[in-house]
């Protein structure tokens, strides 16, 4: 985001008066392409404004701490690399120091009191212009932002609903597959049981046949023994 804002310093400083929608749409597309998060152009615009305010607040707190100690030792919060880039891009240090004209790259002459008054007047004029532009930056396309945000939320809800439906479908399919596997295992067990029963019946039939043959042979032997006894 900071790299893109550095390509359009007037928009970054809230000094651009024309239509900014194309710039913010391009910025949103670039940022969303490396997301998440995925946000509407208006939301990214608000994030940039909030980040500038956070950097400005840190600078203001540091200046307050310095003033409280008369410039002596005090606790300050140093800016990190990104915050330094934002502060330099938007001239926040000059703004916090009260040098509003320096914020816009304007040198104030100090030849005489009239020039000083004129410079102060210009400073106030530019400061008012900055505040007006900053307010205009906060307000434009609020309806569009709301609509885009609503579209994003609807899409997220739709994706969440599809995901939930997909999860239900996957869970149902897994349950069905588990039941089918269980039924298959039961059928395999029943098939093995039937096979064992068939083998048992065949073995029993073979045993009965053998007993029957033994019985016949015993009968023949008894008949021969009886005939032998009669002959003696």
Coordinates of C-alpha atoms in Angstrom, one line a residue:
X1 CA 0.0 0.0 0.0
X2 CA 2.8 2.5 0.9
X3 CA 4.6 1.8 -2.3
X4 CA 1.5 2.6 -4.3
X5 CA 0.7 5.7 -2.2
X6 CA 4.3 6.9 -2.9
X7 CA 3.4 7.0 -6.6
X8 CA 0.5 9.4 -5.9
X9 CA 1.7 11.8 -3.1
X10 CA -1.1 14.2 -3.7
X11 CA -3.7 11.5 -2.9
X12 CA -1.5 10.4 0.0
X13 CA -1.5 13.9 1.4
X14 CA -5.3 14.4 0.8
X15 CA -4.5 17.3 -1.6
X16 CA -5.9 15.7 -4.8
X17 CA -9.3 17.3 -5.8
X18 CA -10.2 15.1 -8.7
X19 CA -11.9 11.7 -9.0
X20 CA -9.8 9.2 -7.0
X21 CA -12.0 6.1 -7.6
X22 CA -9.8 4.6 -10.4
X23 CA -6.7 4.9 -8.1
X24 CA -8.3 3.2 -5.2
X25 CA -9.9 0.5 -7.3
X26 CA -6.4 -0.3 -8.7
X27 CA -4.9 -0.3 -5.2
X28 CA -7.6 -2.6 -4.0
X29 CA -7.1 -5.0 -6.9
X30 CA -3.3 -5.1 -6.3
X31 CA -3.7 -5.6 -2.5
X32 CA -6.5 -8.2 -2.9
X33 CA -4.4 -10.1 -5.4
X34 CA -1.9 -10.9 -2.6
X35 CA -4.6 -11.4 0.1
X36 CA -6.1 -12.3 2.3
X37 CA -7.5 -10.0 3.6
X38 CA -9.8 -9.2 0.7
X39 CA -11.3 -5.7 1.1
X40 CA -13.3 -3.2 -0.9
X41 CA -11.6 -0.1 -2.3
X42 CA -13.3 2.1 0.3
X43 CA -12.1 -0.1 3.1
X44 CA -8.5 0.1 2.0
X45 CA -8.9 3.9 1.8
X46 CA -10.1 4.0 5.4
X47 CA -7.1 1.8 6.4
X48 CA -4.7 4.2 4.8
X49 CA -6.4 7.2 6.6
X50 CA -6.4 5.3 10.0
X51 CA -2.7 4.4 9.5
X52 CA -1.8 8.0 8.8
X53 CA -3.7 9.1 11.9
X54 CA -1.9 6.4 14.0
X55 CA 1.5 7.7 12.8
X56 CA 0.5 11.3 13.5
X57 CA -0.7 10.4 17.0
X58 CA 2.7 8.8 17.7
X59 CA 4.5 11.9 16.5
X60 CA 2.2 14.1 18.5
X61 CA 2.7 12.0 21.7
X62 CA 6.4 12.2 21.2
X63 CA 6.3 16.0 20.8
X64 CA 4.1 16.3 23.9
X65 CA 6.6 14.3 25.9
X66 CA 9.5 16.5 24.7
X67 CA 7.5 19.7 25.6
X68 CA 6.7 18.4 29.0
X69 CA 10.4 17.9 29.8
X70 CA 11.5 21.1 28.1
X71 CA 13.5 19.1 25.6
X72 CA 15.2 17.0 28.2
X73 CA 15.3 13.2 28.5
X74 CA 11.9 11.6 28.0
X75 CA 10.2 8.5 26.8
X76 CA 9.4 8.6 23.1
X77 CA 8.1 6.0 20.7
X78 CA 10.5 5.8 17.7
X79 CA 8.9 5.3 14.3
X80 CA 9.5 2.0 12.5
X81 CA 10.6 2.0 8.8
X82 CA 7.1 2.0 7.4
X83 CA 6.0 4.7 9.7
X84 CA 9.0 6.8 8.7
X85 CA 8.1 6.4 5.0
X86 CA 4.5 7.5 5.7
X87 CA 5.6 10.5 7.8
X88 CA 8.0 11.6 5.1
X89 CA 5.5 11.1 2.3
X90 CA 2.8 13.1 4.1
X91 CA 5.0 15.6 5.9
X92 CA 3.4 14.7 9.2
X93 CA 6.4 15.8 11.2
X94 CA 6.1 19.3 9.9
X95 CA 2.3 19.2 10.5
X96 CA 2.8 18.1 14.1
X97 CA 5.4 20.8 14.6
X98 CA 2.9 23.4 13.5
X99 CA 4.7 24.2 10.3
X100 CA 1.7 23.7 8.0
X101 CA 3.2 25.6 5.1
X102 CA 6.2 23.3 5.1
X103 CA 3.8 20.4 4.7
X104 CA 3.0 21.7 1.2
X105 CA 6.6 22.6 0.3
X106 CA 6.1 26.4 0.9
X107 CA 8.9 28.5 2.4
X108 CA 7.7 31.4 4.6
X109 CA 9.6 34.7 4.2
X110 CA 10.6 36.5 7.4
X111 CA 11.6 39.9 6.0
X112 CA 9.2 42.0 8.0
X113 CA 6.1 41.8 10.1
X114 CA 3.8 42.2 7.1
X115 CA 5.4 39.3 5.3
X116 CA 5.1 37.3 8.5
X117 CA 1.4 38.2 8.7
X118 CA 0.9 37.3 5.1
X119 CA 2.8 34.0 5.6
X120 CA 0.7 33.2 8.6
X121 CA -2.4 34.0 6.6
X122 CA -1.2 31.6 3.8
X123 CA -0.4 29.0 6.4
X124 CA -3.9 29.2 7.8
X125 CA -5.4 29.1 4.4
X126 CA -3.4 26.0 3.4
X127 CA -4.1 24.4 6.7
X128 CA -7.9 25.0 6.2
X129 CA -7.6 23.7 2.7
X130 CA -5.8 20.6 4.0
X131 CA -8.4 19.9 6.6
X132 CA -11.2 20.5 4.1
X133 CA -9.5 18.1 1.6
X134 CA -9.0 15.6 4.4
X135 CA -12.7 15.7 5.3
X136 CA -13.5 15.3 1.7
X137 CA -11.3 12.3 1.6
X138 CA -13.2 10.7 4.4
X139 CA -16.6 11.4 2.9
X140 CA -16.6 10.5 -0.8
X141 CA -18.2 7.3 -2.1
X142 CA -19.5 6.3 1.3
X143 CA -22.5 4.8 -0.4
X144 CA -20.3 2.9 -2.8
X145 CA -18.1 1.7 0.1
X146 CA -21.2 0.5 1.9
X147 CA -22.5 -1.3 -1.2
X148 CA -19.1 -2.8 -1.9
X149 CA -18.7 -3.9 1.7
X150 CA -22.2 -5.5 1.6
X151 CA -21.3 -7.3 -1.6
X152 CA -18.1 -8.7 0.0
X153 CA -20.0 -9.8 3.1
X154 CA -22.7 -11.4 0.9
X155 CA -20.0 -13.2 -1.1
X156 CA -18.3 -14.3 2.1
X157 CA -21.6 -15.6 3.5
X158 CA -22.3 -17.4 0.2
X159 CA -18.9 -19.0 0.2
X160 CA -19.3 -19.9 3.9
X161 CA -22.7 -21.5 3.0
X162 CA -21.2 -23.4 0.1
X163 CA -18.4 -24.6 2.3
X164 CA -20.9 -25.7 5.0
X165 CA -23.0 -27.5 2.3
X166 CA -19.9 -29.1 0.9
X167 CA -18.8 -30.2 4.3
X168 CA -22.2 -31.7 5.0
X169 CA -22.1 -33.5 1.6
X170 CA -18.6 -34.8 2.3
X171 CA -19.6 -35.9 5.8
X172 CA -22.7 -37.6 4.4
X173 CA -20.6 -39.3 1.7
X174 CA -18.1 -40.5 4.2
X175 CA -20.9 -41.9 6.4
X176 CA -22.4 -43.7 3.5
X177 CA -19.0 -45.1 2.5
X178 CA -18.5 -46.3 6.1
X179 CA -21.9 -48.0 6.2
X180 CA -21.2 -49.7 2.8
X181 CA -17.8 -50.9 4.1
X182 CA -19.4 -52.3 7.2
X183 CA -22.1 -54.0 5.1
X184 CA -19.4 -55.5 2.8
X185 CA -17.5 -56.8 5.8
X186 CA -20.7 -58.4 7.2
X187 CA -21.4 -60.0 3.8
X188 CA -17.9 -61.4 3.7
X189 CA -18.3 -62.8 7.1
X190 CA -21.7 -64.4 6.2
X191 CA -20.1 -65.9 3.0
X192 CA -17.3 -67.4 5.0
X193 CA -19.8 -68.8 7.5
X194 CA -21.9 -70.4 4.7
X195 CA -18.7 -71.8 3.2
X196 CA -17.8 -73.3 6.6
X197 CA -21.3 -74.7 7.0
X198 CA -21.1 -76.3 3.5
X199 CA -17.8 -77.9 4.3
X200 CA -19.2 -79.1 7.7
X201 CA -22.3 -80.7 6.0
X202 CA -20.1 -82.3 3.3
X203 CA -17.8 -83.8 6.0
X204 CA -20.8 -85.0 8.0
X205 CA -22.2 -86.6 4.8
X206 CA -18.9 -88.4 4.2
X207 CA -18.9 -89.6 7.8
X208 CA -22.4 -91.0 7.5
X209 CA -21.5 -92.8 4.3
X210 CA -18.4 -94.3 6.0
X211 CA -20.5 -95.4 8.9
X212 CA -23.1 -96.9 6.6
X213 CA -20.4 -98.9 4.8
X214 CA -19.0 -100.1 8.1
X215 CA -22.4 -101.2 9.2
X216 CA -22.9 -103.2 6.0
X217 CA -19.5 -104.9 6.4
X218 CA -20.3 -105.8 10.0
X219 CA -23.6 -107.3 8.9
X220 CA -21.8 -109.5 6.3
X221 CA -19.2 -110.5 8.9
X222 CA -22.0 -111.5 11.4
X223 CA -23.8 -113.5 8.7
X224 CA -20.6 -115.4 7.9
X225 CA -19.9 -116.0 11.6
X226 CA -23.4 -117.3 12.1
X227 CA -23.1 -119.7 9.2
X228 CA -19.8 -120.9 10.4
X229 CA -21.3 -121.7 13.8
X230 CA -24.1 -123.7 12.3
X231 CA -21.8 -125.8 10.2
X232 CA -19.7 -126.7 13.3

